[in-house]
mmCIF file of C-alpha atoms and ligand atoms in Angstrom:
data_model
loop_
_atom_site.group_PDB
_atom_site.id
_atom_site.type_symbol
_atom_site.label_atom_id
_atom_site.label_comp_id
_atom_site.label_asym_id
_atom_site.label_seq_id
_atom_site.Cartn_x
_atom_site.Cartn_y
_atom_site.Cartn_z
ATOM 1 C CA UNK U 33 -17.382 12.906 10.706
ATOM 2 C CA UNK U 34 -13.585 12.694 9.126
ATOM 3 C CA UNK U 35 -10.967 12.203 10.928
ATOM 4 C CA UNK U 36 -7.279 14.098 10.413
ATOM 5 C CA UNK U 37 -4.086 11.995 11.516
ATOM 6 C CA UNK U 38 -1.041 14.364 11.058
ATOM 7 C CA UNK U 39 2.339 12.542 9.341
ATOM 8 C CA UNK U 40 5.028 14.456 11.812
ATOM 9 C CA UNK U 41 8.114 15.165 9.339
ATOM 10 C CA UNK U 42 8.687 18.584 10.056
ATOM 11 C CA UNK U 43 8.878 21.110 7.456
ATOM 12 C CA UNK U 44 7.595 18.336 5.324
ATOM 13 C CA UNK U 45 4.672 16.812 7.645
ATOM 14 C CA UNK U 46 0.839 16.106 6.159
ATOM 15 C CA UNK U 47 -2.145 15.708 7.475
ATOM 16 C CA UNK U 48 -4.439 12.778 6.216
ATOM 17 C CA UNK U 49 -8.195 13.882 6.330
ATOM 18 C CA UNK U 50 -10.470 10.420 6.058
ATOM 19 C CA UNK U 51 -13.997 9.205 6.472
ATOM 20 C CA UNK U 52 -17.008 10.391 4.768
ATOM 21 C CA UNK U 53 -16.973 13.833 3.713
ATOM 22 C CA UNK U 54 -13.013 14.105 3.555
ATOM 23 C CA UNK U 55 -13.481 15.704 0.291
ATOM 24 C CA UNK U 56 -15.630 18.694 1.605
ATOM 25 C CA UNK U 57 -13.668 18.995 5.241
ATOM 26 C CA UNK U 58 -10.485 19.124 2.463
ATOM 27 C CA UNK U 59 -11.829 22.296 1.013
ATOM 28 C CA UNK U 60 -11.618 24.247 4.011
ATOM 29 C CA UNK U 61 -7.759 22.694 4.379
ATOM 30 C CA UNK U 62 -4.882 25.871 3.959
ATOM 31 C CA UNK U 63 -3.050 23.171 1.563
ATOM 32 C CA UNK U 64 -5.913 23.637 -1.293
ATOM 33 C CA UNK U 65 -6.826 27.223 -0.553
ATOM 34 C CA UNK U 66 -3.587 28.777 -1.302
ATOM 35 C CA UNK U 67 -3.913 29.612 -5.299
ATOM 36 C CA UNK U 68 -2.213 27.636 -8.070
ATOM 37 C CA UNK U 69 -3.217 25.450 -10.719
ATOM 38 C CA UNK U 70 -3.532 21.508 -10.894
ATOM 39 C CA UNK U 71 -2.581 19.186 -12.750
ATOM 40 C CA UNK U 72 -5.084 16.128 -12.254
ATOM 41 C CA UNK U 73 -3.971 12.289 -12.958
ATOM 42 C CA UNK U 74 -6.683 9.082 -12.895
ATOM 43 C CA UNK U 75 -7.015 6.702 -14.864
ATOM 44 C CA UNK U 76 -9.924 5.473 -17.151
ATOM 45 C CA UNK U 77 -11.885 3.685 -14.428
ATOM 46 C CA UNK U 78 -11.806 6.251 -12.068
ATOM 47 C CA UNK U 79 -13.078 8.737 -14.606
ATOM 48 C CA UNK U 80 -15.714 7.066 -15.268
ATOM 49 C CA UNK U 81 -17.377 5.257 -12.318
ATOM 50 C CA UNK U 82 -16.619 8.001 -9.869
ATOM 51 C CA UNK U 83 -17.234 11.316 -12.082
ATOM 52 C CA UNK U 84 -19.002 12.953 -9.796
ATOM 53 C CA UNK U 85 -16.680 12.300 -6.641
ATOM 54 C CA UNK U 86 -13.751 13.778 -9.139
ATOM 55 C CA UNK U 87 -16.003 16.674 -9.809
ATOM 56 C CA UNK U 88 -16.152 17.022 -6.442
ATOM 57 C CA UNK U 89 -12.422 17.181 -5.490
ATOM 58 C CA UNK U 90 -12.257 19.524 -8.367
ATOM 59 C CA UNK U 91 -14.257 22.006 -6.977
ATOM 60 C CA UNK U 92 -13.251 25.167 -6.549
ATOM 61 C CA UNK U 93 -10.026 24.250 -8.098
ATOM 62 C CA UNK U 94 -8.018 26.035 -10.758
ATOM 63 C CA UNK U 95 -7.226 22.836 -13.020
ATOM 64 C CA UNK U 96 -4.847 22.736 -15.727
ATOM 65 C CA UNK U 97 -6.567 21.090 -19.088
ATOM 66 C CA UNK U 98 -8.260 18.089 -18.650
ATOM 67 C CA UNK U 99 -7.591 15.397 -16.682
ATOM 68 C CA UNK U 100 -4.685 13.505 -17.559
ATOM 69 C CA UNK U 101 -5.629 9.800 -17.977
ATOM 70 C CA UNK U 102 -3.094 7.032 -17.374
ATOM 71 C CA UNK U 103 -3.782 3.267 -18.538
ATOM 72 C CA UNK U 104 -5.276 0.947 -16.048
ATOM 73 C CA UNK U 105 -3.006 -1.356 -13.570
ATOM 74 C CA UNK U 106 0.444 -2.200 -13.189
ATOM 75 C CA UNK U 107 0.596 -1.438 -16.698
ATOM 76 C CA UNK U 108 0.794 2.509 -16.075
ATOM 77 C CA UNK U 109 3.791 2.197 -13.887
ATOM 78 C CA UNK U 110 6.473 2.299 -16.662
ATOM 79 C CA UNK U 111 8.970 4.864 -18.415
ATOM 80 C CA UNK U 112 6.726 5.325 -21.071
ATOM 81 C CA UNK U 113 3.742 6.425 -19.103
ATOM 82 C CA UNK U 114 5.845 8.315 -16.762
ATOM 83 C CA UNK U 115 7.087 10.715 -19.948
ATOM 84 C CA UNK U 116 3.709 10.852 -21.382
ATOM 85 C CA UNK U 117 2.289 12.030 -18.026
ATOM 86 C CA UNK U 118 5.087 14.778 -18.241
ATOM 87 C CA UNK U 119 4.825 15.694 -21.334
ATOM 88 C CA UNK U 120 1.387 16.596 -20.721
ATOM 89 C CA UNK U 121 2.204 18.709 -17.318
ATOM 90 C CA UNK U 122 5.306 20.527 -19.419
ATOM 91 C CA UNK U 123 1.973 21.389 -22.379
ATOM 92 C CA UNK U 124 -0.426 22.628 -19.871
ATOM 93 C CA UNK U 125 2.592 25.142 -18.627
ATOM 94 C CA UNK U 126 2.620 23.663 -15.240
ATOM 95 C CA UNK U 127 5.711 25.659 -12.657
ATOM 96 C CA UNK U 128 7.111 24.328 -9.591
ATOM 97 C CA UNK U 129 4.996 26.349 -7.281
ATOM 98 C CA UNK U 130 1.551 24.209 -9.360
ATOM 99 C CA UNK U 131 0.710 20.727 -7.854
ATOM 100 C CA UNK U 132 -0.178 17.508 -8.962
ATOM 101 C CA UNK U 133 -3.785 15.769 -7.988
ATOM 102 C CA UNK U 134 -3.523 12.341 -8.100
ATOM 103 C CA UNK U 135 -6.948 10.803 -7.992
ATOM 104 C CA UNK U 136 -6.797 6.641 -8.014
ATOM 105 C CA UNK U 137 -5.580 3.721 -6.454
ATOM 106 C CA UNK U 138 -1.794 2.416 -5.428
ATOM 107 C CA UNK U 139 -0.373 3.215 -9.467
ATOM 108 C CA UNK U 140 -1.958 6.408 -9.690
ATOM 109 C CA UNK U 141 -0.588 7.359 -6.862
ATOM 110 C CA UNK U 142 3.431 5.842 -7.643
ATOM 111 C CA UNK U 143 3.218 7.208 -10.651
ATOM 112 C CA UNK U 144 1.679 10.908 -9.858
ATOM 113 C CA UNK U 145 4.348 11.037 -6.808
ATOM 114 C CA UNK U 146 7.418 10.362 -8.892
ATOM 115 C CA UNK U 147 6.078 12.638 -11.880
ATOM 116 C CA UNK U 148 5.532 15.441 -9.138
ATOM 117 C CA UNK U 149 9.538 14.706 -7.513
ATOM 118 C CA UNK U 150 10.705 15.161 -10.705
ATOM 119 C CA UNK U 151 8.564 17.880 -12.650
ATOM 120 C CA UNK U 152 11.093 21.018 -12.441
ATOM 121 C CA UNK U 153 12.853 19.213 -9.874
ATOM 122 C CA UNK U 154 10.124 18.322 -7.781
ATOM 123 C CA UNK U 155 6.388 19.627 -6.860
ATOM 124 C CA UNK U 156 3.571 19.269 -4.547
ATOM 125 C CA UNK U 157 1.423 16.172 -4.994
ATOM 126 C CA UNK U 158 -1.647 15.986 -3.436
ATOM 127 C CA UNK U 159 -2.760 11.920 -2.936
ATOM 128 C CA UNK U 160 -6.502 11.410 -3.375
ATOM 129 C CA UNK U 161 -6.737 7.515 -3.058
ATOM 130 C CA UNK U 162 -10.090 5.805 -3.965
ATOM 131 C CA UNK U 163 -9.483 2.232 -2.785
ATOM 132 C CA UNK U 164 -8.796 0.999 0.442
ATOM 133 C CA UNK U 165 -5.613 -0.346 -0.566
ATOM 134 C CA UNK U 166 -3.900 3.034 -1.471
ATOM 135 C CA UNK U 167 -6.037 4.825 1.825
ATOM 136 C CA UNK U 168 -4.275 1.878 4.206
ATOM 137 C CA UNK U 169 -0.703 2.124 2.741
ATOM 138 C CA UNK U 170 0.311 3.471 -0.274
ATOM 139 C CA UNK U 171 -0.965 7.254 -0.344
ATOM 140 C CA UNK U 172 0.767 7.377 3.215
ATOM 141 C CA UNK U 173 4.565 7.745 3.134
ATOM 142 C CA UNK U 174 5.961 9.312 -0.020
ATOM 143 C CA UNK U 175 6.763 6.021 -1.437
ATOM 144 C CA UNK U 176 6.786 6.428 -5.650
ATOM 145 C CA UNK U 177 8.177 3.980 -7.814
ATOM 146 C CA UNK U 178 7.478 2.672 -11.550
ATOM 147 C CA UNK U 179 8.530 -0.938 -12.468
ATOM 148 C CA UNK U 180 11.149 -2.823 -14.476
ATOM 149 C CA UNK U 181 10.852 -5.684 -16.107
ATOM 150 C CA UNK U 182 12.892 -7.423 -13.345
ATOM 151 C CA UNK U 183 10.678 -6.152 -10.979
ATOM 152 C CA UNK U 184 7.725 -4.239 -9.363
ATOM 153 C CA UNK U 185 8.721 -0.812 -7.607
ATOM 154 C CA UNK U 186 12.372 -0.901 -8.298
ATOM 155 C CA UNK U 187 12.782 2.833 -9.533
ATOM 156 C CA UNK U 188 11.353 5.490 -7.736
ATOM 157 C CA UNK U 189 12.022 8.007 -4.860
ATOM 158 C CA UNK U 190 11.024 8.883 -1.587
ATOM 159 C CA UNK U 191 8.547 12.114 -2.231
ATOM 160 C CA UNK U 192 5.951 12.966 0.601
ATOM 161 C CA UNK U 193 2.836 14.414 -0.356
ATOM 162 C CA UNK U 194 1.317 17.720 0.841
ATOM 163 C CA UNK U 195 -2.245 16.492 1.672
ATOM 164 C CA UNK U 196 -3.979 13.034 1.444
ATOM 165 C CA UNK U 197 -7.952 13.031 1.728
ATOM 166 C CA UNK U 198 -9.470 9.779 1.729
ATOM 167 C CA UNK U 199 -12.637 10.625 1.347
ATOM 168 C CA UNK U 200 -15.228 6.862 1.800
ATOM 169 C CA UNK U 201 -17.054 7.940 -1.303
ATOM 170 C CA UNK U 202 -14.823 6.235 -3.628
ATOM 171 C CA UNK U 203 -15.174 2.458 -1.554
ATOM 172 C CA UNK U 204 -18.972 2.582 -2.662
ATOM 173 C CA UNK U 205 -17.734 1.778 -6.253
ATOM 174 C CA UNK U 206 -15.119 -0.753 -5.043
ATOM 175 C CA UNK U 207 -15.646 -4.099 -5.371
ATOM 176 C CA UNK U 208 -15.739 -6.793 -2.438
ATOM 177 C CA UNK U 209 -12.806 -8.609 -3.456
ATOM 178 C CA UNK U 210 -10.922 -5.123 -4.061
ATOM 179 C CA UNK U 211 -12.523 -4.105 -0.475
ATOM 180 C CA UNK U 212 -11.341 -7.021 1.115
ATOM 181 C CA UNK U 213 -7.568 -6.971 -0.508
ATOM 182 C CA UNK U 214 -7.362 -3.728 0.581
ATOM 183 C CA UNK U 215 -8.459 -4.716 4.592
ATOM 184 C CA UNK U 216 -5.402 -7.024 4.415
ATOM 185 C CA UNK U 217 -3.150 -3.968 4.855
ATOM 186 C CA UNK U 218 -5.007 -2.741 8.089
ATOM 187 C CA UNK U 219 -4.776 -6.161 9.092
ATOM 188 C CA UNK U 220 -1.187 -5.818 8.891
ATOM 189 C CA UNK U 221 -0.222 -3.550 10.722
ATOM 190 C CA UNK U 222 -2.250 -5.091 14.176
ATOM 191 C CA UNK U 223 0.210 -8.176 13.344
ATOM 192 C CA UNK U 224 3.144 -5.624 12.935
ATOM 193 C CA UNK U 225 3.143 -3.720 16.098
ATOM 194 C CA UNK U 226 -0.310 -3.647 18.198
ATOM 195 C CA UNK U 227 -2.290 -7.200 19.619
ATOM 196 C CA UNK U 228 -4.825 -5.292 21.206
ATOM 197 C CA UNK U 229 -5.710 -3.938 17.849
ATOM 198 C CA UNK U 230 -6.058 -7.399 16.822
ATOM 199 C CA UNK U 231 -8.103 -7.796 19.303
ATOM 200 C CA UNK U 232 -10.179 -5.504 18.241
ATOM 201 C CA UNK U 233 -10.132 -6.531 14.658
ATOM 202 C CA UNK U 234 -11.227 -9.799 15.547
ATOM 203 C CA UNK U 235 -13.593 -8.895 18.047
ATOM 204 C CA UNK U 236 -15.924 -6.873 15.198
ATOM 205 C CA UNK U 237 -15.134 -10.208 12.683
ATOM 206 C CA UNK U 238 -17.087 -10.014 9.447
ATOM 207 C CA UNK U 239 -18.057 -6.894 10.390
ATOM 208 C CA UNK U 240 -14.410 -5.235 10.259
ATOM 209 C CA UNK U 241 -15.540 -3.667 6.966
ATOM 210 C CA UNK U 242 -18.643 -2.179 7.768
ATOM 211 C CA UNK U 243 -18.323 1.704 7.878
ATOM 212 C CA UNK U 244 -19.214 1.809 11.098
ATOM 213 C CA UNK U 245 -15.680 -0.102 12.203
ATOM 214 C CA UNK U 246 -13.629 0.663 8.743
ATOM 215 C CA UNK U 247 -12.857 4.365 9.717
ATOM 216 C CA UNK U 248 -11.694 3.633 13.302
ATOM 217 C CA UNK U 249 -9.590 0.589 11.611
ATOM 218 C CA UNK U 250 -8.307 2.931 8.924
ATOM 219 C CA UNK U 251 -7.510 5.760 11.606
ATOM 220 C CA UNK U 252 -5.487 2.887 13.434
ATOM 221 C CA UNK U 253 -3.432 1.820 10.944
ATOM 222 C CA UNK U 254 -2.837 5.141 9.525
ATOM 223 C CA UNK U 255 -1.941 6.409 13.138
ATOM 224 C CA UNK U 256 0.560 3.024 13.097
ATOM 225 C CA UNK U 257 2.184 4.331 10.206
ATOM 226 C CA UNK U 258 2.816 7.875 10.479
ATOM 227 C CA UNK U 259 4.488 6.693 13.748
ATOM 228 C CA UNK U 260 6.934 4.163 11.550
ATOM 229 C CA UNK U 261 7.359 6.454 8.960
ATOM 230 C CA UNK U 262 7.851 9.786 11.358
ATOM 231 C CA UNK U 263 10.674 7.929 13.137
ATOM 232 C CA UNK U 264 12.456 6.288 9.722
ATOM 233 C CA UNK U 265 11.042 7.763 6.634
ATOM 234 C CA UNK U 266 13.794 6.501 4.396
ATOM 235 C CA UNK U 267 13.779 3.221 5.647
ATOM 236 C CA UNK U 268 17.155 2.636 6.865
ATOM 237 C CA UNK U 269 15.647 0.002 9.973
ATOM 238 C CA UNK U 270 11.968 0.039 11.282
ATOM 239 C CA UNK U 271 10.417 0.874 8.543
ATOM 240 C CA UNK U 272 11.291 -2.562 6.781
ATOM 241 C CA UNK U 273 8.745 -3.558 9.016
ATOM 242 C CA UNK U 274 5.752 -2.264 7.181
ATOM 243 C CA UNK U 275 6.950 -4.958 4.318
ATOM 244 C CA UNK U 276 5.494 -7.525 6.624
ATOM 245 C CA UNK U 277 3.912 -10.225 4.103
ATOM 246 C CA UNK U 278 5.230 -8.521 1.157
ATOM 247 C CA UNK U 279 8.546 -10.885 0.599
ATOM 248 C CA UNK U 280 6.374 -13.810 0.180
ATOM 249 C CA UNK U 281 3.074 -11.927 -1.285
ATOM 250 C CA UNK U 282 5.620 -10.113 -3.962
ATOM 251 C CA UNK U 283 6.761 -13.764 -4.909
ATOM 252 C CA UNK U 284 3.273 -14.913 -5.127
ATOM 253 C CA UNK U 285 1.689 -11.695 -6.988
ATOM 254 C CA UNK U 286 4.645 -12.018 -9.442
ATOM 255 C CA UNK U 287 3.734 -15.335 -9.965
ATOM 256 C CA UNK U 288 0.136 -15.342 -10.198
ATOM 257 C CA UNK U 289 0.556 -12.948 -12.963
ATOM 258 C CA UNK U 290 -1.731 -10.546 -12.229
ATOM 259 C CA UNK U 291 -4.495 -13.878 -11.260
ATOM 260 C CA UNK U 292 -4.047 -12.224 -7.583
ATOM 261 C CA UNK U 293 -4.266 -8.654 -6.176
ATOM 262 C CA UNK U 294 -1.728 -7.134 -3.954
ATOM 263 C CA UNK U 295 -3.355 -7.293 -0.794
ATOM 264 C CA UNK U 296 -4.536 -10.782 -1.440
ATOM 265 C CA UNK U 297 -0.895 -11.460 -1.626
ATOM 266 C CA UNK U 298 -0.140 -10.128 1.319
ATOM 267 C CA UNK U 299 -2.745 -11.676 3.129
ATOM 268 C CA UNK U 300 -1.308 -15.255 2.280
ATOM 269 C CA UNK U 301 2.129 -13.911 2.375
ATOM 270 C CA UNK U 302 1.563 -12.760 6.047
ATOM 271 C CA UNK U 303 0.321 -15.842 6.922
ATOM 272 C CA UNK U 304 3.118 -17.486 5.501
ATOM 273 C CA UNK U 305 5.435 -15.509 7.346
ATOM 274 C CA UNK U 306 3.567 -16.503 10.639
ATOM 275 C CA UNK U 307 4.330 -19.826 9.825
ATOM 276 C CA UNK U 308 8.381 -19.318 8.785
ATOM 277 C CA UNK U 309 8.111 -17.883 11.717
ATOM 278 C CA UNK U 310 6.767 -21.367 14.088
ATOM 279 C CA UNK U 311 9.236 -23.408 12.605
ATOM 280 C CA UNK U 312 12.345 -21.360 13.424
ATOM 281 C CA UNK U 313 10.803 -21.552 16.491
ATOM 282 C CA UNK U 314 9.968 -17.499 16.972
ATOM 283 C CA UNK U 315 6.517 -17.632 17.529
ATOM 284 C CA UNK U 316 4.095 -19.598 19.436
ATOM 285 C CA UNK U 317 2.136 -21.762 17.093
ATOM 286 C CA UNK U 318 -1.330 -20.339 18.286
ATOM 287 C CA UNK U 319 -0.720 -17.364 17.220
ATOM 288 C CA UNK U 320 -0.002 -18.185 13.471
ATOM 289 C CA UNK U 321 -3.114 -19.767 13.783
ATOM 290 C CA UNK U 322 -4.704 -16.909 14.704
ATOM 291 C CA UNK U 323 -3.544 -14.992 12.182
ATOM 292 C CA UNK U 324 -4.799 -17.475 9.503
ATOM 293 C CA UNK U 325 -7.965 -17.653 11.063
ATOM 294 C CA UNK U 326 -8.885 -14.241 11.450
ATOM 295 C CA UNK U 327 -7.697 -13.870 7.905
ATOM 296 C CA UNK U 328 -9.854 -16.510 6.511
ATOM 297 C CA UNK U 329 -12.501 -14.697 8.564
ATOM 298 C CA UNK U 330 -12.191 -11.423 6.520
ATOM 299 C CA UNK U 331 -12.183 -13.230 3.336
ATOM 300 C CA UNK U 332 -8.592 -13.119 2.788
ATOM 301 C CA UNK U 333 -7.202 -16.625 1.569
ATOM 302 C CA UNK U 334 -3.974 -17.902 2.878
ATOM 303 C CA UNK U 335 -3.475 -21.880 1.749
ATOM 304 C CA UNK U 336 -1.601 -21.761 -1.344
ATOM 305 C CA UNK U 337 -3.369 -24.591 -3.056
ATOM 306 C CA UNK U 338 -6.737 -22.211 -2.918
ATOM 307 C CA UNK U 339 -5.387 -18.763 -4.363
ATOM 308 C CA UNK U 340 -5.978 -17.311 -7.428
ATOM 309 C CA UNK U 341 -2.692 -17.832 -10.257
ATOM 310 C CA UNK U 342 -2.007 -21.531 -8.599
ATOM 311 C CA UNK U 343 -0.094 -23.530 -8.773
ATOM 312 C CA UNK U 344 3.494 -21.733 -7.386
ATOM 313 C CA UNK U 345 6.517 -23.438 -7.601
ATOM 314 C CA UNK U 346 8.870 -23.132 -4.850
ATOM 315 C CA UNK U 347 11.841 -22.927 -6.784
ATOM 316 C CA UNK U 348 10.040 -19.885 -8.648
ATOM 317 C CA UNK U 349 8.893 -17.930 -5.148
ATOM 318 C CA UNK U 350 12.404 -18.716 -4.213
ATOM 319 C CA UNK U 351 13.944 -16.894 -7.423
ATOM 320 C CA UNK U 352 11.216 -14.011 -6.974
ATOM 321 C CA UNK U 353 12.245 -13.792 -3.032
ATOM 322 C CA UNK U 354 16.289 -13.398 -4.064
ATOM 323 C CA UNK U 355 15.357 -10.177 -5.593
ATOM 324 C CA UNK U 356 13.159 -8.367 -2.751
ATOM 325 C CA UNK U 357 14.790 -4.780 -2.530
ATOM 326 C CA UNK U 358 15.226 -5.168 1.133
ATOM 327 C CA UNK U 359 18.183 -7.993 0.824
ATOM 328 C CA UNK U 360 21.211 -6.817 2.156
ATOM 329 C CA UNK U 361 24.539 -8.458 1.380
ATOM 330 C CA UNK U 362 22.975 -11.448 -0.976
ATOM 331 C CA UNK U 363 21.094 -12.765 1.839
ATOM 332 C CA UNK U 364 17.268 -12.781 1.755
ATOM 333 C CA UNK U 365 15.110 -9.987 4.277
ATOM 334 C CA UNK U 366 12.061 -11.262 6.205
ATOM 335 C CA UNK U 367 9.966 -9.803 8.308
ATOM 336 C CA UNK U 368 9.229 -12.644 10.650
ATOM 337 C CA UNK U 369 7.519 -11.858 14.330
ATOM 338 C CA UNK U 370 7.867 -12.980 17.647
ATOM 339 C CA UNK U 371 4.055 -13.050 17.937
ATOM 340 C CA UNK U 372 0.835 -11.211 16.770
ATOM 341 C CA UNK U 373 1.932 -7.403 17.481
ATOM 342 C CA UNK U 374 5.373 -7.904 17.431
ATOM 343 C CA UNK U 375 7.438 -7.985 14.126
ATOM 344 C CA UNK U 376 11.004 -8.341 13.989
ATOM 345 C CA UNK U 377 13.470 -8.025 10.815
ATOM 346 C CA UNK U 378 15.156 -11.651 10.284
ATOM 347 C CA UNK U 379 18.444 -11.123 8.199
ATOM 348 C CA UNK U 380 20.006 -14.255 6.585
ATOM 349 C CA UNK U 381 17.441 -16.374 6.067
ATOM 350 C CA UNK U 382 18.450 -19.915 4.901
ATOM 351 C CA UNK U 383 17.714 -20.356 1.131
ATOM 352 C CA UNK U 384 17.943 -24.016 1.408
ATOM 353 C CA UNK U 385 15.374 -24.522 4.219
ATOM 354 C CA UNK U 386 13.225 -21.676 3.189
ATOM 355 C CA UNK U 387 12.915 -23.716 -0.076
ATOM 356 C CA UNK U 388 12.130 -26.725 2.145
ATOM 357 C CA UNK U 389 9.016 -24.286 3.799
ATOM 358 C CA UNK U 390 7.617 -23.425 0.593
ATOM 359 C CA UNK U 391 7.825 -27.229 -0.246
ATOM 360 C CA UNK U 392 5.662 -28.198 1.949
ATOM 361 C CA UNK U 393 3.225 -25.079 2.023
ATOM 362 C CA UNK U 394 2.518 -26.148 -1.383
ATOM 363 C CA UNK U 395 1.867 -29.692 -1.222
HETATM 364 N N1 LIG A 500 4.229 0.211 1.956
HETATM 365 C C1 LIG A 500 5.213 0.187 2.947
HETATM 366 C C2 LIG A 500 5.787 1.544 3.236
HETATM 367 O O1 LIG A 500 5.175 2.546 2.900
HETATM 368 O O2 LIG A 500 6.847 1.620 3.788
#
């Protein structure tokens, strides 16, 4: 059975079909039966290990040409791909009143939103995402970026989809390790904002990924998030909140050079926050143990000296960390927490004993 969580921004509010079957319960949505043509983005590897899921969320519709392919991985998220994928929409004849399909994981998706926000000065995109990953977080939100050689994500804008439909199909061809990355973002928000999720998470260990748990998980997390993101879409305060793990998993992805996978990142990185978080004395020390436990329990590494892309220098996390888009003022943004299930936004964090932290993290 799919399930339908409904993102609440008024006039520009979603609904999220997921589960098995989201791509048939989609069909009979009002957001793909009103008529106008498509323009579809994926890349390579989704064209070819899921072709007959993409046929599938094709169905019935009127595309535009073929599918527009984008290169695989980070890669895709630049200028020039951005103006080929354009290009192509301004060939096929596409109008403002057409939408864009975006069938793929966390790029396909950044990149498909911002071409769709600025096509004709912006146009429906419709998220299909086909890895956990972009189903837990990043089809969810309107968040589109592309990155700069300075950094990942830094230009983009805010442009919420019409429809997301995150249909299970597409985690049969995921990898484990991609599975698992992906988990680290439901994990995330239980640490953000509910223990008794944790709980729960905990309670069905190893299992957590099994379909029979994933889809209430997913639902959970998505629920989370359309809450946060109802209340503070442009993230001017709680919203931060979702980037819980990401100051010190961006540092560490950045580093690792593309050795570890975003989630994995943010798997350590949460754990490392729990930790930040003991020794400036904000959270009980059982609890960042939990955390790391329950991690290592899903698969999810979080010593330093055991990821993928080792060995990090603190000095070079530190540099990485000084240019996180949340800062404010010079100073460096956490996300720290009281506690599992209770996040907080720590402003001013000390360079010099932050340096100090990742010292000894990596010894
Ligand atoms: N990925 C965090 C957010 O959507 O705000």
């Amino acid at each position: 059975m799919t399930d339908r969580v409904r993102i609440d921004l008024g006039a520009r509010g979603y609904d999220v079909l997921l589960g098995p079957g989201a791509l048939a319960a989609a069909r009979r949505h009002d957001v793909l039966r009103s008529p106008r043509r498509y323009a579809v983005l994926a890349d390579a590897n989704v064209l070819r290990l899921c072709s007959g899921l993409v046929a599938g969320a094709l169905e019935g519709l009127d595309v535009a040409g073929a599918p527009i392919e984008i290169p695989e991985g980070e890669r895709a998220k630049s200028f020039a791909t951005l103006e080929m994928v354009l290009g192509r929409m301004l060939d096929l004849g596409l109008e403002r009143g057409d939408a864009v399909l975006a069938i793929g994981g966390g790029v396909t998706g950044d990149l498909a939103g911002l071409a769709a926000a600025l096509y004709k000065r912006g146009m429906d995109v419709i998220q299909v995402p086909t890895t956990l990953l972009a189903m837990a977080d990043s089809s969810v939100g309107g968040k589109t970026a592309i990155n700069m050689p300075q950094g990942k994500n830094l230009i983009g804008v805010f442009h919420q989809p019409s429809f997301v439909i995150a249909e299970f199909g597409f985690l049969d061809t995921l990898p484990d390790r991609e599975r698992q990355a992906g988990f680290a973002e439901i994990i995330k928000t239980a640490l953000i904002g509910d223990r008794d999720f944790f709980g729960r998470l905990e309670a069905a260990g190893q299992n957590g990924l099994t379909i029979k748990h994933l889809q209430a998980h997913l639902k959970t997390a998505i629920t989370f998030k359309a809450a946060i993101v109802a209340a503070d879409e442009r993230e001017a305060g709680p919203r931060a909140l979702l980037n819980l793990g990401h100051t010190f998993g961006h540092a560490l992805e950045s580093e690792a050079c593309g050795a570890l996978l975003h989630g994995e990142a943010v798997a350590a990185g949460m754990a490392l926050a729990f930790d930040y978080s003991v020794r400036l004395g904000l959270c009980p020390d059982k609890d960042a143990a939990r955390v790391r436990d329950y991690l290592e329990l899903a698969g999810l590494k979080t010593r330093l000296s055991a990821l993928p892309g080792r060995p990090f220098t603190p000095e070079a996390m530190l540099q990485r960390m000084r240019h996180d888009k949340k800062n404010s003022g010079g100073h460096i943004r956490l996300v720290l927490a009281r506690g599992i299930g209770n996040a907080i936004l720590h402003d001013q964090a000390d360079s010099a004993d932050l340096l100090h932290f990742l010292k000894d993290q990596i010894q």
